[in-house]
Structure formats: C-alpha cells, structure tokens
Tab-separated table of C-alpha atoms in Angstrom:
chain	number	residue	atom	x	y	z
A	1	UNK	CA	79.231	143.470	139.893
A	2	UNK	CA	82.512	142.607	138.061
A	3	UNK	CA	83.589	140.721	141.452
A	4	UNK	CA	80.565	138.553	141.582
A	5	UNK	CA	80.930	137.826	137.828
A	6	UNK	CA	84.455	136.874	138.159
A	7	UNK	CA	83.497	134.580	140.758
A	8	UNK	CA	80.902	132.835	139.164
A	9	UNK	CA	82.778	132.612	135.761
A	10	UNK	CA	85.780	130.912	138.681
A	11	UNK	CA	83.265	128.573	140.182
A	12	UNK	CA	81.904	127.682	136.596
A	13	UNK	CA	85.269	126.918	135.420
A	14	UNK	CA	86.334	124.310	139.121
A	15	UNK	CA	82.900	123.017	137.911
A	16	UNK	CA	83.481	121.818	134.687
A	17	UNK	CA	86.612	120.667	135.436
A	18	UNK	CA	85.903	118.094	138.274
A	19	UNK	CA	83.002	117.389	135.733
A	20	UNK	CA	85.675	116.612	133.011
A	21	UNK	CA	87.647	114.437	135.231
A	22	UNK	CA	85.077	112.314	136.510
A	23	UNK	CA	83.388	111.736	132.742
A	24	UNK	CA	86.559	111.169	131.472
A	25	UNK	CA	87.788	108.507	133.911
A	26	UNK	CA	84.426	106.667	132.882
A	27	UNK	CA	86.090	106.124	129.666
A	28	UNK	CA	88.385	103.682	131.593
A	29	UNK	CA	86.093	101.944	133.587
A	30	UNK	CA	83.098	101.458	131.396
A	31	UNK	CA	84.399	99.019	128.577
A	32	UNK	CA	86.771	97.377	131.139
A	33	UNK	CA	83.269	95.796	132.624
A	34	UNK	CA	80.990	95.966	129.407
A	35	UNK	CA	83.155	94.590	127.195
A	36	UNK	CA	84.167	91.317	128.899
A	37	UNK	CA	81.849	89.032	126.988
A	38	UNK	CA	81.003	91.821	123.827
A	39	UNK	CA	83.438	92.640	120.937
A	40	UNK	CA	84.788	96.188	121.993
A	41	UNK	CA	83.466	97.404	117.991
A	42	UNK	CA	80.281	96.188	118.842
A	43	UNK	CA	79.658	98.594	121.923
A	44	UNK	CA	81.573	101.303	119.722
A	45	UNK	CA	79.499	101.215	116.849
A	46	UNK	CA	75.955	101.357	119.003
A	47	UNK	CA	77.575	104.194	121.148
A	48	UNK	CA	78.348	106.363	118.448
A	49	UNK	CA	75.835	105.637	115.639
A	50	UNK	CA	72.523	106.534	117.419
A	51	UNK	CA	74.442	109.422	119.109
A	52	UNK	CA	75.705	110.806	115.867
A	53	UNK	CA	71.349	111.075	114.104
A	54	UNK	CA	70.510	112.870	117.631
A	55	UNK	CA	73.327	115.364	117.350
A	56	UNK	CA	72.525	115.608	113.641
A	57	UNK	CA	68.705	116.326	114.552
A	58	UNK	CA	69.880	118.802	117.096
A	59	UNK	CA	72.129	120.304	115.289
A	60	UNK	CA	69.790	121.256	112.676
A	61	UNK	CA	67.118	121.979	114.711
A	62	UNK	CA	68.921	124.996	116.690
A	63	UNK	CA	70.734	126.256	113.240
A	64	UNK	CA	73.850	125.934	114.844
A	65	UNK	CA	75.708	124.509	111.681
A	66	UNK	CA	74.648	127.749	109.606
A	67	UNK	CA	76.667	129.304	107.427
A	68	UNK	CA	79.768	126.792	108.417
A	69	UNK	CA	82.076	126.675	105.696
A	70	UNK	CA	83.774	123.374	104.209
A	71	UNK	CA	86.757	123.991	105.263
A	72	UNK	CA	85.881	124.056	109.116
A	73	UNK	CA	83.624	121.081	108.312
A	74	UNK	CA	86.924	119.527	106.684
A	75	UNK	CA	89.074	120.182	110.009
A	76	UNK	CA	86.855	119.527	112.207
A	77	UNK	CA	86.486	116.184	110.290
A	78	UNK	CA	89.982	115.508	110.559
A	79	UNK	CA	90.423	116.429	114.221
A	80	UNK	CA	87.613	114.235	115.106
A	81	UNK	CA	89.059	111.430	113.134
A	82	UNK	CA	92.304	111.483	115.315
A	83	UNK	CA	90.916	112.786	118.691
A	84	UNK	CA	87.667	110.448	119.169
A	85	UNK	CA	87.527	108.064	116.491
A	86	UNK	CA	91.402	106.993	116.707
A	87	UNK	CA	91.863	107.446	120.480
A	88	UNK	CA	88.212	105.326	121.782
A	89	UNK	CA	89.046	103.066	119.351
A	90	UNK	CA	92.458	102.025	120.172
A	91	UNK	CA	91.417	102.225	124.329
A	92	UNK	CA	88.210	100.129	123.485
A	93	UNK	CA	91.078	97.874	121.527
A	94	UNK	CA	93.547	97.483	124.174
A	95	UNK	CA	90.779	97.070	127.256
A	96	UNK	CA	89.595	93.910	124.732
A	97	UNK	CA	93.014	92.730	124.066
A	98	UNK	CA	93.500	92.239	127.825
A	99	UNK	CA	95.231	95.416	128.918
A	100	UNK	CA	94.573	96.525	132.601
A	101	UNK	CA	92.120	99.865	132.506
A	102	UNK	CA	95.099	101.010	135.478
A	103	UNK	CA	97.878	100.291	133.114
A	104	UNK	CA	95.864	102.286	130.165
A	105	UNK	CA	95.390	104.745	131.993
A	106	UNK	CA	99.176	105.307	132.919
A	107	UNK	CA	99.902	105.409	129.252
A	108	UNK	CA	97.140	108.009	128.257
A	109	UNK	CA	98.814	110.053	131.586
A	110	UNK	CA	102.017	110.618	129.229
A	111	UNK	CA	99.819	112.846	127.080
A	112	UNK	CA	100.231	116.132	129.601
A	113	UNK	CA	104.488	116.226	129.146
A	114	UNK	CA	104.569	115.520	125.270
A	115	UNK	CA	102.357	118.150	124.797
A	116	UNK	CA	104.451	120.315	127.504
A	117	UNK	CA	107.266	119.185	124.953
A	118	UNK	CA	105.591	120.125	121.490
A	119	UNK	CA	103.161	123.416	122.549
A	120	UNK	CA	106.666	125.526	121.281
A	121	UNK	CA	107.944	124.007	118.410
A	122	UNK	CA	104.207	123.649	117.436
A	123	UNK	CA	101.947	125.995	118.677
A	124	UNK	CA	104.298	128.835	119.682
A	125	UNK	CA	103.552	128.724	123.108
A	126	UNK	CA	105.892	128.762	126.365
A	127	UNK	CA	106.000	126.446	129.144
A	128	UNK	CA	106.616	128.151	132.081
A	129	UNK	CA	108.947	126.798	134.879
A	130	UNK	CA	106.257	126.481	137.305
A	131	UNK	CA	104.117	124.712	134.929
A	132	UNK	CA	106.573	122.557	133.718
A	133	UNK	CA	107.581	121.671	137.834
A	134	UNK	CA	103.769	120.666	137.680
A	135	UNK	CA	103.636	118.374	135.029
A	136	UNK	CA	106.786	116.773	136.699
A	137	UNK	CA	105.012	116.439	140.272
A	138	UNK	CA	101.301	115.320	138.465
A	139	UNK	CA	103.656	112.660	136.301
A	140	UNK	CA	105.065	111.502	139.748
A	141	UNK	CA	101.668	110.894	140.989
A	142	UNK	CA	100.453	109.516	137.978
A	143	UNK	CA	103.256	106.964	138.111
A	144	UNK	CA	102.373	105.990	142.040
A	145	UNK	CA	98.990	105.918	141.534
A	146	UNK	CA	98.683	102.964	138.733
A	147	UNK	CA	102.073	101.437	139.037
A	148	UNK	CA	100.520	98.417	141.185
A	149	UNK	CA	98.213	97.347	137.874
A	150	UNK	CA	101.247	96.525	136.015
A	151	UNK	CA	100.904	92.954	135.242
A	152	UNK	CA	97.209	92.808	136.301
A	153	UNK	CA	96.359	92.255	131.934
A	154	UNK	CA	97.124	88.806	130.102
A	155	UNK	CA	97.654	91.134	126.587
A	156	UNK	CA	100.586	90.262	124.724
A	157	UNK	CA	103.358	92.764	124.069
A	158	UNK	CA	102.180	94.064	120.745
A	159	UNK	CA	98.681	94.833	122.659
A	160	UNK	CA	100.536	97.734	124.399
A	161	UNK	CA	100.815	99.658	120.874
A	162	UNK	CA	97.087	100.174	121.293
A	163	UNK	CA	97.396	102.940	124.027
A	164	UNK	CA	99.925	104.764	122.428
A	165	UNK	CA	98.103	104.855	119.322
A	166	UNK	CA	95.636	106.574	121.425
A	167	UNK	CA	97.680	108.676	123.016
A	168	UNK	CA	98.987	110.155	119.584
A	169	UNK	CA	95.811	110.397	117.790
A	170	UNK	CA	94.337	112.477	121.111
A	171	UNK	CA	97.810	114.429	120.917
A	172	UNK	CA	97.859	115.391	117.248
A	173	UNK	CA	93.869	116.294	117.563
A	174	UNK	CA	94.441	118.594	120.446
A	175	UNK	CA	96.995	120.066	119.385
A	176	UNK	CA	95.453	120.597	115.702
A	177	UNK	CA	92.356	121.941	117.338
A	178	UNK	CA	94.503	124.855	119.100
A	179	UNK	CA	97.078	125.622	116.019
A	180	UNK	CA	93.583	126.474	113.727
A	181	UNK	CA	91.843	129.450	113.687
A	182	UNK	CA	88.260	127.406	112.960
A	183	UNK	CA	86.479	128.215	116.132
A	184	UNK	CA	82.996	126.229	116.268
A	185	UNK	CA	81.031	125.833	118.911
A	186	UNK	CA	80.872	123.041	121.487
A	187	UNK	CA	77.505	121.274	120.011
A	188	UNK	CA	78.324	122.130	116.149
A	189	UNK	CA	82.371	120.359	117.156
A	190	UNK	CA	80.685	117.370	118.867
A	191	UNK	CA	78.350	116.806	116.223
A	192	UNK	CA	80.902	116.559	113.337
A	193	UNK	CA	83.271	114.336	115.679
A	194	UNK	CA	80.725	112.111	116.833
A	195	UNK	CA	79.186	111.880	113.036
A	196	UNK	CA	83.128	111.170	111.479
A	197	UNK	CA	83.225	108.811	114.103
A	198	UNK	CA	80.091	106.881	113.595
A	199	UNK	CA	80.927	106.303	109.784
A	200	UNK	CA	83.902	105.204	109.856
A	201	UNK	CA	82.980	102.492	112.406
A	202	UNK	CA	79.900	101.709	110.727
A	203	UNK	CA	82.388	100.601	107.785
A	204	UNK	CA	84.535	99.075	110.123
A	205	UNK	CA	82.036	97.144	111.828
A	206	UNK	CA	80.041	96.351	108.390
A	207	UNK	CA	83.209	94.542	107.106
A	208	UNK	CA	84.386	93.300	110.183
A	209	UNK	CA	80.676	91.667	111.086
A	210	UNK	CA	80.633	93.402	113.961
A	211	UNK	CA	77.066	95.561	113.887
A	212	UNK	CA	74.137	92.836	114.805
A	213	UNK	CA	74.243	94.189	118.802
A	214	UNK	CA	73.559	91.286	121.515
A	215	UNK	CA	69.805	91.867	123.284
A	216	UNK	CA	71.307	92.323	127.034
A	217	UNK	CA	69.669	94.844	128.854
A	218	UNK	CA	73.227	95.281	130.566
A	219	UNK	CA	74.564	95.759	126.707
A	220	UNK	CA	71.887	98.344	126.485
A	221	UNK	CA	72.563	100.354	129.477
A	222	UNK	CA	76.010	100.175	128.749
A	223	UNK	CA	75.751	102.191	125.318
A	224	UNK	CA	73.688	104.576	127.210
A	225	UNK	CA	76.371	105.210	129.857
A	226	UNK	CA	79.103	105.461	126.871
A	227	UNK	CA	77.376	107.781	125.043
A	228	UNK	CA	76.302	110.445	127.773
A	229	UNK	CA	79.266	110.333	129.902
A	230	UNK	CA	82.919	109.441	127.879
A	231	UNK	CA	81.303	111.072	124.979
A	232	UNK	CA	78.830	113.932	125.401
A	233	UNK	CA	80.097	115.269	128.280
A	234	UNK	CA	83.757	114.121	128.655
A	235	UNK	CA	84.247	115.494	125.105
A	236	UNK	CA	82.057	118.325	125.131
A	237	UNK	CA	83.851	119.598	127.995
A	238	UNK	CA	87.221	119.086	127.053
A	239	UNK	CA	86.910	121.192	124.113
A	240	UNK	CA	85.200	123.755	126.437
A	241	UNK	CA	88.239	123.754	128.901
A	242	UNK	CA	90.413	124.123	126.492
A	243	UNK	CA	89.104	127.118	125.202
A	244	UNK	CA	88.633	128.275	128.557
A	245	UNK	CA	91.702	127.603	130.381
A	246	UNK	CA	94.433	127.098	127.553
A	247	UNK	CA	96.255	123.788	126.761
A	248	UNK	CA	98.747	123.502	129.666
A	249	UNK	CA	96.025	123.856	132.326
A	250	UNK	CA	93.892	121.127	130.605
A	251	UNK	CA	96.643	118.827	130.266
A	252	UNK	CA	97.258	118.794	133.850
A	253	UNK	CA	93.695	118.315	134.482
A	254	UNK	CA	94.620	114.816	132.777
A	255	UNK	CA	96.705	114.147	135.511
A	256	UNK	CA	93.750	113.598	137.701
A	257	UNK	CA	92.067	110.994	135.520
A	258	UNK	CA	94.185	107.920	137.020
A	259	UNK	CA	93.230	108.673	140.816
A	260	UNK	CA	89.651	109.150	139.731
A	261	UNK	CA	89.682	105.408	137.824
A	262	UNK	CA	91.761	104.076	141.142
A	263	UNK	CA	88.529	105.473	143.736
A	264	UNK	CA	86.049	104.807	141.228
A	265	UNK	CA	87.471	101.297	140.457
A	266	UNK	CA	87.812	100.967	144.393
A	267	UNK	CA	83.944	101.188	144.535
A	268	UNK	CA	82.427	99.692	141.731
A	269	UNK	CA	85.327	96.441	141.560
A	270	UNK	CA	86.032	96.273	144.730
A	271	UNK	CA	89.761	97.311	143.657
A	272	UNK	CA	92.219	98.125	146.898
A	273	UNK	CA	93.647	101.802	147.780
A	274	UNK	CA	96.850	101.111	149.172
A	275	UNK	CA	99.154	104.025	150.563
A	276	UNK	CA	101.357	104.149	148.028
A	277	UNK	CA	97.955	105.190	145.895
A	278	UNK	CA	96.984	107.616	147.940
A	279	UNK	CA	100.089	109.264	147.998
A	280	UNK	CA	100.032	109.482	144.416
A	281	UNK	CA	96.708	111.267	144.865
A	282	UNK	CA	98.643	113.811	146.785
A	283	UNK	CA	101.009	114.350	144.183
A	284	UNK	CA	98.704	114.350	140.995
A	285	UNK	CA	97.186	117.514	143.473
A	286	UNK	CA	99.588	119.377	143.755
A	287	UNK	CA	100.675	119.087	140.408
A	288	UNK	CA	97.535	119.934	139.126
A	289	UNK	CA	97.639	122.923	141.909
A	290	UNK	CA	101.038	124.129	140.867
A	291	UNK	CA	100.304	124.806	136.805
A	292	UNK	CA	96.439	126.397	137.714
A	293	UNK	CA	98.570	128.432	140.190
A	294	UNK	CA	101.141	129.302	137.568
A	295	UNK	CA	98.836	130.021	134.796
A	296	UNK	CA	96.584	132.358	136.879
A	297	UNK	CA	100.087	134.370	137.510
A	298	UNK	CA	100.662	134.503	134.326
A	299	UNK	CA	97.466	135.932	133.159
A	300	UNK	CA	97.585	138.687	135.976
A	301	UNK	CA	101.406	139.908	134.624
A	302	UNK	CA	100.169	139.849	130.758
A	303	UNK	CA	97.236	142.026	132.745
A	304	UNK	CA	99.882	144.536	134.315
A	305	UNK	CA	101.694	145.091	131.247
A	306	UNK	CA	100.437	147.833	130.007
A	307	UNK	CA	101.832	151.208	129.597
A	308	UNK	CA	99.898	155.111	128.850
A	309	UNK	CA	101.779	157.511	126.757
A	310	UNK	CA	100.686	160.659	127.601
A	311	UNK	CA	97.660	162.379	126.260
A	312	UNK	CA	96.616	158.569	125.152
A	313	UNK	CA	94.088	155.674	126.955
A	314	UNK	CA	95.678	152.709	128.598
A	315	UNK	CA	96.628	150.177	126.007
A	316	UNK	CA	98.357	147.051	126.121
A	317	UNK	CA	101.641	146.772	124.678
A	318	UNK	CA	102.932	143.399	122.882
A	319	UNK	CA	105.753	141.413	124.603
A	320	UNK	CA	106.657	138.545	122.350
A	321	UNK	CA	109.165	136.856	125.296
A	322	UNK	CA	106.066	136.295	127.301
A	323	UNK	CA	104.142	134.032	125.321
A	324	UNK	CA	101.672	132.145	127.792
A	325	UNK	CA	99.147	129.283	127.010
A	326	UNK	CA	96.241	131.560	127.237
A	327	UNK	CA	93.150	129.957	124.997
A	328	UNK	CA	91.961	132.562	122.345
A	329	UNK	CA	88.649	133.580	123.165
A	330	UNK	CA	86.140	133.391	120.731
C-alpha cells in the first residue's frame, strides 16, 4: 500500500510540475499579444481586481482564513507585494515598452542560479554539486533557447531594467516565503497575494487613468486567460511545488519556462524552431533531470542516516554538514 501511495504522491508531483511550466510560460505569451493595442495596467488591473472579490468570497466561504493571525496576514502581504504584484507588473511593463517576450524570458531564467547563490548565506541551505552542475547545464539551455530574440524588441535601454526588477521582486518573495515559519495554505496565500495585488493597482491605475477597460470581446477573454492560467494556477502551484519539492528543484523547473514560450510561441505566432533551439531544449532537460536526480539522492541518504543504540527504536540522528533543500512539510 505504501508503494502505490508513493507512486501516486510521484505521479502527482511530474503532474503539477509540467502543469506549472506550461501556466507559467502563459505569463510570457499572453500580454505579448493582448497588450499590443491596450495599456499593460489596464489588462492588470481587470485581471486582478475581479479575481481578488472571488478569492475573497471563497475564502470566506470555506473558513479557510480562520484564526490567521496578523502577522501571517502581514507577511504574506509583503511577499505578495514583491512576488506577484512587483514581478507581473514589471513583465506586463517591459512586454509594453517593446521588450521581446523571448528576451524576457531569458532574463527571468537568471532567477534559478541567484537563488543557487543566496539559498546559504540566506536560508541555510546547501547546494549540492550535482545540483549546482544542473543549474549550469539548464542555464546553457536557457541561453540557446532564446538567444535568437535578442534584438527582436524596439525598447530602449532603460526598458531592460523592467525584467530585472521582476526578477528581484520574484527572488526576494521566494526566498522570504521559505526563510518564514508562516505556513498558509495554497487558497488562503493566493487570496492575500492576489487581494495586495489588486489594491495597489487599483491606486495605480486610479491615478494613472488607467481603469475605464476597452469593450473588446478579445480584451475580455484575455483577462479571463490571465487570471486562470499566469495567476490561479501558475501561482497556486508554485507555492505548492515549493513546499513539495524544496527551492532548488523548483528553480530548475524555471529552466523549462523558455522552451515552453519558444513551442508555444511556434504555434500560436507562427515563431520558427531552429536547431540551435532545440538543442537548448535538450539541455534545459537534462538540467532539469540532473538537480530532480540529485535531490531525490539526497533525500534517500538523509533517509539512511539513522542509527539504533541498543535497547532503543530507530531514530534519526542530526547531521548539520548535510543540509539539503528539503521543503518543511506542513
């Protein structure tokens, strides 16, 4: 029975995140075709204000934000503040500014080795040689995969600030969310993110004149999309995964993102796959393949350690050399 459990938890687990890679790719290729003829704050402010009373009604319905205290509200407040509000809108800002979705993309794909490079001074946690020979191959692939859209944007130089904004304020929110001990769940979390998020672009957009939405069905459908799929789920289930399958592991899921935006881009705009793209694809596998691989090794020997004095049960003794990334359950 344990077996079967352990392989369902496994296939749960690939599930999600091929599910997380494909919602969060949408991200990219969403506003780069809604947003051609609406202000980027516009599509913002209708994806997250409607989405923020329907998590709200939810929320309270299903008593999942009982007994929460103020200070969990307060970091999870914070955290969404940097990891949705900041990060969607500096993408939405730099697809509108005339940044390439490819070239976005490449500089959101940095995220997986500066968190490699902060999880110890920060969180305490060890990168692992395998893991970080991983994020090195998954760069590599990154790098083939979305060098060819270099150039493809008419933003000016300053515009390129915009992704790295986003890039830090998705940094500094992940890596907030692990160092706390506030553990809420995955509607309760998207509820206060989303709701953070929705005021402070509701200000935004109030001052800015950005609120009165255009009557396009195409607008319409567009919110929709953004909502359900780079929000909901994308988010939903990267707070999930990383819970589930520690930080390292879901950073190198991130890797995956830019070959998902190159095949989906392929399809829906007609972009080309050349064969230096699909060799990236290679590479962003087998980096992704190498730290899952690593990880899962890592959990088994933190399972072996264990020693039984005599007359005593099997306990597990501490090791405090082999720190792993290992998500706290909760």
């Amino acid at each position: 029975m344990s077996k079967q459990i352990g392989i369902l938890s496994a296939t749960l687990t690939v599930g999600a995140a091929a599910a997380f890679v494909l919602t969060w790719s949408s991200g990219f290729l969403i506003p780069a075709v809604a947003t051609t003829d609406v202000d980027p704050l516009t599509l913002l402010v209708w994806r997250f204000a409607p989405l923020a009373l329907l998590l709200i009604g939810v929320t309270a319905v299903s008593g999942a934000g009982k007994g929460m205290m103020r200070r969990e509200l307060g970091v999870q407040a914070v955290i969404g503040s940097l990891a949705q509000f900041g990060y969607c809108a500096a993408v939405y800002a730099a697809v509108g500014a005339g940044i390439a979705s490819g070239t976005v993309a490449l500089i959101d794909a940095v995220q997986p080795l500066l968190i490699a490079v902060l999880v110890g001074p920060v969180l305490g946690l060890q990168v692992r040689g395998g893991q970080v020979a991983g994020l090195g191959i998954g760069a590599a692939g990154v790098l083939l995969v979305v060098q060819s859209q270099f150039g493809d944007g008419s933003a000016p130089l300053a515009a390129y600030l915009l992704p790295a904004a986003a890039l830090v304020c998705l940094v500094i929110g992940t890596l907030v969310q692990r160092r706390t001990a506030v553990r809420t769940g995955v509607l309760l979390t998207l509820t206060i993110h989303v709701s953070v998020t929705a005021v402070l672009l509701l200000v935004i957009g109030a001052l800015s004149g950005a609120l009165i939405p255009p009557a396009r069905p195409s607008f319409w459908l567009a919110v929709v999309l953004t909502a359900v799929f780079p929000t909901l789920a994308a988010y939903g289930l990267y707070w999930w995964l990383l819970r589930r399958v520690g930080i390292t592991a879901l950073q190198a899921l991130l890797f995956l993102v830019a070959p998902a935006t190159a095949i989906s881009g392929a399809l829906l705009l007609g972009e080309p796959l050349t064969p230096v793209t699909l060799g990236g694809f290679v590479l962003c596998g087998a980096g992704v393949t190498a730290v899952l691989v690593s990880e899962a090794r890592n959990r088994g020997a933190e399972g072996a350690d264990v020693s039984v004095p005599p007359g005593q049960g099997r306990t597990r003794t501490a090791r405090p050399s082999k720190v792993t990334t290992s998500p706290s359950r909760s």
